[in-house]
CSV table of C-alpha atoms in Angstrom, one decimal:
chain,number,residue,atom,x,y,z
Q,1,UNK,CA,0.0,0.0,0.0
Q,2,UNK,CA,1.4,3.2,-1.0
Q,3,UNK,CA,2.8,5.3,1.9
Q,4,UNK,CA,2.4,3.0,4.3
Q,5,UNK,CA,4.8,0.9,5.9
Q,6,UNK,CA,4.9,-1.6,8.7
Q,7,UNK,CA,5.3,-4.9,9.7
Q,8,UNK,CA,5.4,-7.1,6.1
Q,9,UNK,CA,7.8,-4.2,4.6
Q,10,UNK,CA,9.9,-5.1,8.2
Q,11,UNK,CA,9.9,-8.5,6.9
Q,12,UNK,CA,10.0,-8.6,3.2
Q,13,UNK,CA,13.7,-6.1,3.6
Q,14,UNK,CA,14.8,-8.8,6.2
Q,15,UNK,CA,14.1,-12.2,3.7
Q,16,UNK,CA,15.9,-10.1,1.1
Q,17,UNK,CA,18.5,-9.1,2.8
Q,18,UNK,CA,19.0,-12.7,4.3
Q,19,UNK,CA,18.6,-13.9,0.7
Q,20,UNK,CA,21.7,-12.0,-0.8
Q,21,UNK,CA,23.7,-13.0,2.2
Q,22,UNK,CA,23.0,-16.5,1.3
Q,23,UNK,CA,24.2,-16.1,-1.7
Q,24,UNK,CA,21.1,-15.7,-4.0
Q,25,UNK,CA,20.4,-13.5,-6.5
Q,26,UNK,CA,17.0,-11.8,-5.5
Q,27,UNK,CA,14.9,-9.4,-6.1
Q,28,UNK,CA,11.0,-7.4,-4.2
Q,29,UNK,CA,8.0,-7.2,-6.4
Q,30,UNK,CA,5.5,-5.3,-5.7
Q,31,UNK,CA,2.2,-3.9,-6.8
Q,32,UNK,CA,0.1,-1.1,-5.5
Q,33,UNK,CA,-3.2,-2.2,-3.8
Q,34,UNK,CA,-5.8,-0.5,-2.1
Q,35,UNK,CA,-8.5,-2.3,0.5
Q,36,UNK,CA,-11.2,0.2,-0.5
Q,37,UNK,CA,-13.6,0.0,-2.2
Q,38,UNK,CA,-14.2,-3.4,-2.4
Q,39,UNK,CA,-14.1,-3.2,-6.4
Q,40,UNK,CA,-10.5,-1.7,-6.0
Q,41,UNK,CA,-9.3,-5.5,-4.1
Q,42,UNK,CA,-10.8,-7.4,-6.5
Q,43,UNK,CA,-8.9,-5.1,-9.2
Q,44,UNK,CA,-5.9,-5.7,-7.2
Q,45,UNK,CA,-6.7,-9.9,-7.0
Q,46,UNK,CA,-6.7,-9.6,-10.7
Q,47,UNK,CA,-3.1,-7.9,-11.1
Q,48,UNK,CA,-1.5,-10.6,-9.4
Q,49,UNK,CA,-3.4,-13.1,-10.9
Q,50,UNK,CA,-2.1,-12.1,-15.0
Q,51,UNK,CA,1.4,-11.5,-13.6
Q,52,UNK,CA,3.6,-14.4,-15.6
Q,53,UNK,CA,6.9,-14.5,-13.1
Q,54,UNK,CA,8.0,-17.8,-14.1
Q,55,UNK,CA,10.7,-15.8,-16.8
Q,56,UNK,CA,11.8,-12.4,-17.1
Q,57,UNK,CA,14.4,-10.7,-19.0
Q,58,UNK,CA,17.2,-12.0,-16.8
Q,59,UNK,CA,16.4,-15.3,-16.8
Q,60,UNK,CA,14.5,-18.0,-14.7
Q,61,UNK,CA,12.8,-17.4,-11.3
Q,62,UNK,CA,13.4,-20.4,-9.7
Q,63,UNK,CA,11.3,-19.6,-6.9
Q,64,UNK,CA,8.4,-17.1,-5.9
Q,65,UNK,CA,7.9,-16.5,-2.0
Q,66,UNK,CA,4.7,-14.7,-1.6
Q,67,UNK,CA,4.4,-12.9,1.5
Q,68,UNK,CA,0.7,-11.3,2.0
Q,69,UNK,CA,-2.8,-10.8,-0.1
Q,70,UNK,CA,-2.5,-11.0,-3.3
Q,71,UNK,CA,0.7,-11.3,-4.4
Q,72,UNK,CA,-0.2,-15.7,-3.8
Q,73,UNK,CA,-2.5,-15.5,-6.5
Q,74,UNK,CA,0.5,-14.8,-8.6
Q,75,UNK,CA,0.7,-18.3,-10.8
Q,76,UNK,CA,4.4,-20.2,-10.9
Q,77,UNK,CA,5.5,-24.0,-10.6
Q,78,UNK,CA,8.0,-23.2,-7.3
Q,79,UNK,CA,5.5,-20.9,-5.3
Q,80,UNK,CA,6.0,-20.9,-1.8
Q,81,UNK,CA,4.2,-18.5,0.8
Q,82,UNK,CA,5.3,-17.2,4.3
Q,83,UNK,CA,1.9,-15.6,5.2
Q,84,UNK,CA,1.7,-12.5,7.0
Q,85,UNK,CA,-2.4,-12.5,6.9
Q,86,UNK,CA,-4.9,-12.8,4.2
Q,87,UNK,CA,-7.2,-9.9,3.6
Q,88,UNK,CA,-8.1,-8.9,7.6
Q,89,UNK,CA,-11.2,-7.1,6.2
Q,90,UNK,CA,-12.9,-9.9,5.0
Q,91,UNK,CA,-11.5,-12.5,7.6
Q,92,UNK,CA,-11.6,-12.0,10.9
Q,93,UNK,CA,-12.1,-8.6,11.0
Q,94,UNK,CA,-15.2,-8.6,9.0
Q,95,UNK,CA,-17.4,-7.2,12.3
Q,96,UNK,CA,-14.5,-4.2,13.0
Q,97,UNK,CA,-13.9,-3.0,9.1
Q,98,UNK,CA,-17.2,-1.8,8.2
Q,99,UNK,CA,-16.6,-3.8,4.9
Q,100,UNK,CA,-20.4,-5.3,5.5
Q,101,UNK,CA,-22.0,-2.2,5.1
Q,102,UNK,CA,-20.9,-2.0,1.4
Q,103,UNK,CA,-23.2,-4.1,-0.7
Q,104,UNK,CA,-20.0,-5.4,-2.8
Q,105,UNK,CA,-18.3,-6.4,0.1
Q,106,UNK,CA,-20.6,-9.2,0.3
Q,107,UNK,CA,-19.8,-10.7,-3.4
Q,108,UNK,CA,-16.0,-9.9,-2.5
Q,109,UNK,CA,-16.4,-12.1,0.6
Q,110,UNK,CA,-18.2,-15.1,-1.2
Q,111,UNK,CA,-15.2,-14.7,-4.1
Q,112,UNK,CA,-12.6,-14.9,-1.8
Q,113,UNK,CA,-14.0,-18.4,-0.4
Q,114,UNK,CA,-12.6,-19.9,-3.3
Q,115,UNK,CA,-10.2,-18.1,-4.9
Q,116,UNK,CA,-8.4,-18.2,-1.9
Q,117,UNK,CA,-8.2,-22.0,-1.3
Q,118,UNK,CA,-7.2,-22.0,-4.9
Q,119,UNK,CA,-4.1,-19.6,-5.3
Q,120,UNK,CA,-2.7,-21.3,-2.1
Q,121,UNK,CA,-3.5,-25.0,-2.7
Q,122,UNK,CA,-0.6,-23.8,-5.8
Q,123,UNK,CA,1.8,-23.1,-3.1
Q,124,UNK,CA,4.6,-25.7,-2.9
Q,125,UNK,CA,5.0,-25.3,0.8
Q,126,UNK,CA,2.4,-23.1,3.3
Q,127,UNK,CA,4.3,-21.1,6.3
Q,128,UNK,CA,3.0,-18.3,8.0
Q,129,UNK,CA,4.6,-15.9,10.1
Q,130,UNK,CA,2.9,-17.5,13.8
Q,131,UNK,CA,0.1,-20.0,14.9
Q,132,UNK,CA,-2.5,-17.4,14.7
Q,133,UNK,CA,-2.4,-17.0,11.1
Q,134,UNK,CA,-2.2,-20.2,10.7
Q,135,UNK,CA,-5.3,-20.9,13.0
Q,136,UNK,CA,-6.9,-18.6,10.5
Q,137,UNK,CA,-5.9,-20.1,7.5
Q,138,UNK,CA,-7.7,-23.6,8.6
Q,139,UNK,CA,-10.5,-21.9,9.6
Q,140,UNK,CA,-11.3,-19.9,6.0
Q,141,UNK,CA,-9.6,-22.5,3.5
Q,142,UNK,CA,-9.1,-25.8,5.7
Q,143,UNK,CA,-5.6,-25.5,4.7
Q,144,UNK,CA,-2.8,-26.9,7.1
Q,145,UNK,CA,0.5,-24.5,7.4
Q,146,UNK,CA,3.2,-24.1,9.2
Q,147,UNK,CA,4.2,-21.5,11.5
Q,148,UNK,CA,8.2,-20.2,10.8
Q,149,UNK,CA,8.8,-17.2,13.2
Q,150,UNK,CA,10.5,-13.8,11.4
Q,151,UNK,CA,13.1,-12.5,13.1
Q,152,UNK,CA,13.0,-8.8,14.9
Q,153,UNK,CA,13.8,-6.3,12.3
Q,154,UNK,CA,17.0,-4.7,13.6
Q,155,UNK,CA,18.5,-8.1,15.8
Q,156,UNK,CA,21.9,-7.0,17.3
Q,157,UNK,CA,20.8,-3.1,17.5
Q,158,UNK,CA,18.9,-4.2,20.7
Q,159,UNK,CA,19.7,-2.9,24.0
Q,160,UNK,CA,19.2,-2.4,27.5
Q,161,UNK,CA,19.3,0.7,30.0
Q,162,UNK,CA,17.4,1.3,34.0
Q,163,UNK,CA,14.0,1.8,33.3
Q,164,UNK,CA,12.6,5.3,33.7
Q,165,UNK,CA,9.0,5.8,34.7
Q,166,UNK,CA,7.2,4.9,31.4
Q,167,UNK,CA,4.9,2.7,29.4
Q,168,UNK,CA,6.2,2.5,25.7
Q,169,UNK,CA,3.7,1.7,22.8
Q,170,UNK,CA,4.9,1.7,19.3
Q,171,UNK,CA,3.0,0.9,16.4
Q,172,UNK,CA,0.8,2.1,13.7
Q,173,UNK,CA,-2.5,4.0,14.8
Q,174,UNK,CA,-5.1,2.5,13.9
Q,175,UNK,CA,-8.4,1.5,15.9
Q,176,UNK,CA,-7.7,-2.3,15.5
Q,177,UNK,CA,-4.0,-1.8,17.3
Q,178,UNK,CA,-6.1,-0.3,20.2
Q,179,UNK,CA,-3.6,2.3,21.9
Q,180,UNK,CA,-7.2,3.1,23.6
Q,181,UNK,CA,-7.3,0.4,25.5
Q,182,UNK,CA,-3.6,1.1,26.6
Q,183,UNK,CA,-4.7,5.0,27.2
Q,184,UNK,CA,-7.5,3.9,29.2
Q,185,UNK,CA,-5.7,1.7,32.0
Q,186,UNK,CA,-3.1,4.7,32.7
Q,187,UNK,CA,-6.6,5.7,34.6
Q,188,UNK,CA,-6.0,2.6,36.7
Q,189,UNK,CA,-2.2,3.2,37.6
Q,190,UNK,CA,-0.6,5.4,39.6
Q,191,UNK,CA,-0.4,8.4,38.3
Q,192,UNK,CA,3.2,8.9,38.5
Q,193,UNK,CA,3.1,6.5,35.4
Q,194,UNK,CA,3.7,7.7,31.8
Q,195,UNK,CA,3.1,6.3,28.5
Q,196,UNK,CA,5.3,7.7,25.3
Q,197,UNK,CA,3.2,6.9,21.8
Q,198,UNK,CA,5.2,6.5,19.0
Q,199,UNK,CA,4.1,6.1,15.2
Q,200,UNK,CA,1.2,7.9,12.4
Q,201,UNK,CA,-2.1,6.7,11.5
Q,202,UNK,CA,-5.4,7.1,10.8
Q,203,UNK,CA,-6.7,6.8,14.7
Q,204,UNK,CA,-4.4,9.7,16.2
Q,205,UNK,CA,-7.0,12.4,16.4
Q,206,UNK,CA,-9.3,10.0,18.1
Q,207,UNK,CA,-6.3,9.1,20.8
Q,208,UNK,CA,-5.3,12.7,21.2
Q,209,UNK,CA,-9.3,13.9,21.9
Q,210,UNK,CA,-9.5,10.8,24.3
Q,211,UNK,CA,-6.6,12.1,26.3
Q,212,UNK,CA,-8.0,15.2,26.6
Q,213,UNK,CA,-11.2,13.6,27.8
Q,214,UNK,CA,-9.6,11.4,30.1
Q,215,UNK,CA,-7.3,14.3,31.2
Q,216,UNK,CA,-4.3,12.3,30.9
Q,217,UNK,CA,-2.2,15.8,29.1
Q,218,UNK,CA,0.5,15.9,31.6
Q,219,UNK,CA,1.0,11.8,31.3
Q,220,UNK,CA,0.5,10.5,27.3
Q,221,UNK,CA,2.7,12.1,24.9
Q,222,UNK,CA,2.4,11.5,21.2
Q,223,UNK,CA,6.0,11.9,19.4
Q,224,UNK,CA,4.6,10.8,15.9
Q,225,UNK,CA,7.2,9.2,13.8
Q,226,UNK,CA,11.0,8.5,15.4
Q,227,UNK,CA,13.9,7.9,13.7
Q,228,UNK,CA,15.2,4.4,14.3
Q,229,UNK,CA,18.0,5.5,17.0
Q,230,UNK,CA,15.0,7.1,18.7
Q,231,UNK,CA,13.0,4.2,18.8
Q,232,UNK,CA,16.0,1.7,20.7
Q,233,UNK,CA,16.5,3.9,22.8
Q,234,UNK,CA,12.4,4.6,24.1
Q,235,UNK,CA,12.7,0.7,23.7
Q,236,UNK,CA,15.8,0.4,26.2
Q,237,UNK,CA,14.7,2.7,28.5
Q,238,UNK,CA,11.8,1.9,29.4
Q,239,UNK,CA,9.7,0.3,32.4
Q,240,UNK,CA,7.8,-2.2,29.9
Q,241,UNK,CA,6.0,-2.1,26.8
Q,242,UNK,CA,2.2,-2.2,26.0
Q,243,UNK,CA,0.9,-3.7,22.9
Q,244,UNK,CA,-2.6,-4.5,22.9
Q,245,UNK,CA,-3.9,-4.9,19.2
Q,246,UNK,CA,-7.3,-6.9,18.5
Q,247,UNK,CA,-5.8,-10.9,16.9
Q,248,UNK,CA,-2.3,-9.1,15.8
Q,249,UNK,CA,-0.6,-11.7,12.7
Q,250,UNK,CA,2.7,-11.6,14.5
Q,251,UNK,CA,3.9,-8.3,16.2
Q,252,UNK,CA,7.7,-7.3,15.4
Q,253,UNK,CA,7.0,-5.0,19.0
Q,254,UNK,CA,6.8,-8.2,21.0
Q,255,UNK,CA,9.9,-9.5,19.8
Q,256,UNK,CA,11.7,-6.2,20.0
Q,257,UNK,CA,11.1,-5.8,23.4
Q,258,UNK,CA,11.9,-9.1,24.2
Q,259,UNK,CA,15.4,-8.2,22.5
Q,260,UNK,CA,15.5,-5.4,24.6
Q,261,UNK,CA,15.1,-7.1,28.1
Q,262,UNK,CA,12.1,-5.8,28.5
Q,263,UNK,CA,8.4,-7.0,30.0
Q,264,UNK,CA,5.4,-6.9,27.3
Q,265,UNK,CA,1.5,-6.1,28.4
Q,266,UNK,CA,-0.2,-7.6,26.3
Q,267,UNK,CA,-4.5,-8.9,26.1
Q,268,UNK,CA,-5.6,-12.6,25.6
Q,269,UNK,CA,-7.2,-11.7,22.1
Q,270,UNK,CA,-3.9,-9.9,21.2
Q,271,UNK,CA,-3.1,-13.1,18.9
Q,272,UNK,CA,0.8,-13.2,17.8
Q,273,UNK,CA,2.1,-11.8,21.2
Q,274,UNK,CA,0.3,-14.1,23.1
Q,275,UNK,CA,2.3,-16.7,21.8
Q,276,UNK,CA,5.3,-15.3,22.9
Q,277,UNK,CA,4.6,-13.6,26.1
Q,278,UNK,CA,4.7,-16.3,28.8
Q,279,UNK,CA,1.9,-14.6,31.7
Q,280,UNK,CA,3.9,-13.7,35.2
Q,281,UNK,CA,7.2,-14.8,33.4
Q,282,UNK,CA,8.2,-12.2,31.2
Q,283,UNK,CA,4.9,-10.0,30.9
Q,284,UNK,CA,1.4,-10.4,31.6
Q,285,UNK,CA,-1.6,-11.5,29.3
Q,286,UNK,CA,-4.5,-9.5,30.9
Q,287,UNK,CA,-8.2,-9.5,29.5
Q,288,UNK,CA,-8.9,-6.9,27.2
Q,289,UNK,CA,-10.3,-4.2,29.6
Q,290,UNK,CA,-8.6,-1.1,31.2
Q,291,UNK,CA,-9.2,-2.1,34.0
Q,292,UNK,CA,-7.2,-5.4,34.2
Q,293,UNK,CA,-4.5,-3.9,31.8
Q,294,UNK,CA,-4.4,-1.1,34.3
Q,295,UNK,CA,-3.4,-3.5,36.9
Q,296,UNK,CA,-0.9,-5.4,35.0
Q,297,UNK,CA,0.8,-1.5,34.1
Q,298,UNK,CA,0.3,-1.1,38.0
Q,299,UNK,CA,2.1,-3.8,39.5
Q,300,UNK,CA,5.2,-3.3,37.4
Q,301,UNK,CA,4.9,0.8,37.9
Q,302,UNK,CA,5.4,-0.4,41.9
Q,303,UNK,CA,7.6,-3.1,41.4
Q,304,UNK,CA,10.3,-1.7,38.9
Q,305,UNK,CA,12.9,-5.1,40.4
Q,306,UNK,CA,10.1,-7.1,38.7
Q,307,UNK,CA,10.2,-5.4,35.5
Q,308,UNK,CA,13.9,-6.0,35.2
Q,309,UNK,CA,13.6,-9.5,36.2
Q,310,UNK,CA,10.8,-10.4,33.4
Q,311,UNK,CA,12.4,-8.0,31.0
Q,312,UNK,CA,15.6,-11.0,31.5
Q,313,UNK,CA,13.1,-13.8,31.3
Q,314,UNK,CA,11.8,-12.7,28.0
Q,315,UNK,CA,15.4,-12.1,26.3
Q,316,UNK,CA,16.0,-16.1,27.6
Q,317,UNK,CA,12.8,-17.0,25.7
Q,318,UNK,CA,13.8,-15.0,22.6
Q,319,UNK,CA,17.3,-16.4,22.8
Q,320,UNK,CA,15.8,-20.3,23.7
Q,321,UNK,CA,13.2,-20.2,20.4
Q,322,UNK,CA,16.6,-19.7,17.9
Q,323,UNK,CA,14.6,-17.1,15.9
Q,324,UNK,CA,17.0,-16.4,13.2
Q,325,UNK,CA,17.2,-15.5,9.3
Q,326,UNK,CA,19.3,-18.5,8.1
Q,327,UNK,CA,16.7,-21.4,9.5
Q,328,UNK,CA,13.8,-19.2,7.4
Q,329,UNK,CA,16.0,-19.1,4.4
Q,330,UNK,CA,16.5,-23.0,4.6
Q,331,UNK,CA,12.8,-23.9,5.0
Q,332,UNK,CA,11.6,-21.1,2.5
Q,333,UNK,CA,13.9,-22.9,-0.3
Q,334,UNK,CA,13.4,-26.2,0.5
């Protein structure tokens, strides 16, 4: 999507990065898509769908790794995909998007039931980037996958300082990542706790009016976006970070913090974190209401010696899943 840039961008610079290095010659296509109106996805659908990849001017393409919706519905005999998510909208976020109330969302829908199942019954190999989207591919296509963990984005940049009186929460705005639900529990804390928001998107005038509401001025600052030096450092210094999102495909945030040594509040429904936060060990999984993520926030704001001993647990469990770019490149080209 143009101008807009976040976790599968992350991901697709990493495998091609990790390609070259292995001594590949590769190379990033992309198209431009847009998820409204409906008629524009299927328009998109049909882009990747006449693309011929098998052979261009420089030769043979051994192998096509599709990474998110459409670009599987590109035909070739060695397709593989590492799945980020199929198209949210339509899927499991069908209730949030607002998609139903446009009478060709409905025919989009019904389409997607079997084109889907199609494109990716092509694919040589299925792996998606956690169990969650994988959960979700049985459930719309009854297709079996398997779940190969990316990396964090800038591994070895990582690093650790005391924490300093503040909630971190990176990530795009938008209503399904649900900084709300973070900005909400800073009403259950104590309120010498602070929460720095990093990152642009469409829900940013909704967060800053809510603040206002809430009166929560002196103790939620926005700082838009950070260059990457920035960002380490608000991840280093930190007390924890909170990242919330409604059934997130993976979350790069969890594993960053993780890298970072420190603790992640995150919600049961919160999907990829879930699966990496271990509750009481190295963050807490709370239900998905301020109040109980107030009192996850709480306990760490008054027990900073926790924080720091979770923060530890959680760069063990990154270190103890051997997350790492050349077991990806080996399963992606096998």
């Amino acid at each position: 999507m143009p101008f807009i840039a976040g976790g599968a961008e992350l991901l697709a610079t990493g495998l091609r990065r990790a390609l070259a290095e292995a001594g590949h010659q590769v190379d990033t296509i992309a198209l431009p898509f847009r998820q409204w109106p409906p008629e524009e996805v299927m328009r998109g659908m049909e882009a990747w769908a006449a693309q011929r990849l098998t052979q261009v001017d420089s030769g043979e393409v051994e192998r096509l790794i599709c990474l998110k919706f459409p670009a599987y519905y590109a035909p070739h005999p060695a397709k593989v995909a590492w799945l980020t998510h199929q198209f949210r909208p339509v899927d499991d976020l069908w209730h949030q998007s607002g998609f139903q109330q446009h009478p060709a969302a409905w025919a989009l829908r019904w389409e997607l039931v079997t084109r889907e199942r199609q494109h990716l019954s092509e694919c040589r190999h299925l792996f998606t980037v956690s169990r969650t989207v994988s959960t979700r591919l049985l459930v719309s296509c009854s297709l079996p996958s398997t779940p190969l963990l990316p990396p964090a984005p800038w591994e070895g940049s990582y690093w650790w300082a005391p924490a300093e009186p503040y909630i971190f929460i990176p990530s795009r705005l938008e209503g399904h990542k649900r900084q709300h639900l973070l900005i909400e529990a800073l009403c259950h804390t104590r309120p010498s706790l602070l929460a720095v928001v990093t990152g642009e998107g469409g829900a940013r005038e909704r967060l800053v009016r809510l603040v206002d509401e809430l009166g929560l001025q002196s103790r939620v600052r926005f700082l838009g976006h950070v260059p990457l030096r920035e960002q380490l450092a608000l991840y280093a210094s930190c007390l924890a970070v909170g990242f919330a999102p409604l059934g997130e495909d993976y979350g790069f945030i969890t594993a960053e913090a993780m890298l970072s040594a420190k603790p992640v509040v995150t919600c049961s429904d919160s999907g990829g974190p879930v699966e990496l936060v271990i509750h009481d060990e190295t963050g807490f999984v709370a239900d998905p209401d301020p109040v109980a993520v107030g009192a996850a926030l709480d306990r760490l704001a008054g027990a900073p010696e926790l924080a720091t001993q979770m923060g530890r647990a959680g760069l063990e469990r990154y270190r103890h899943l051997a997350i790492g770019w050349p077991d990806v490149v080996s399963q992606l080209l096998s």
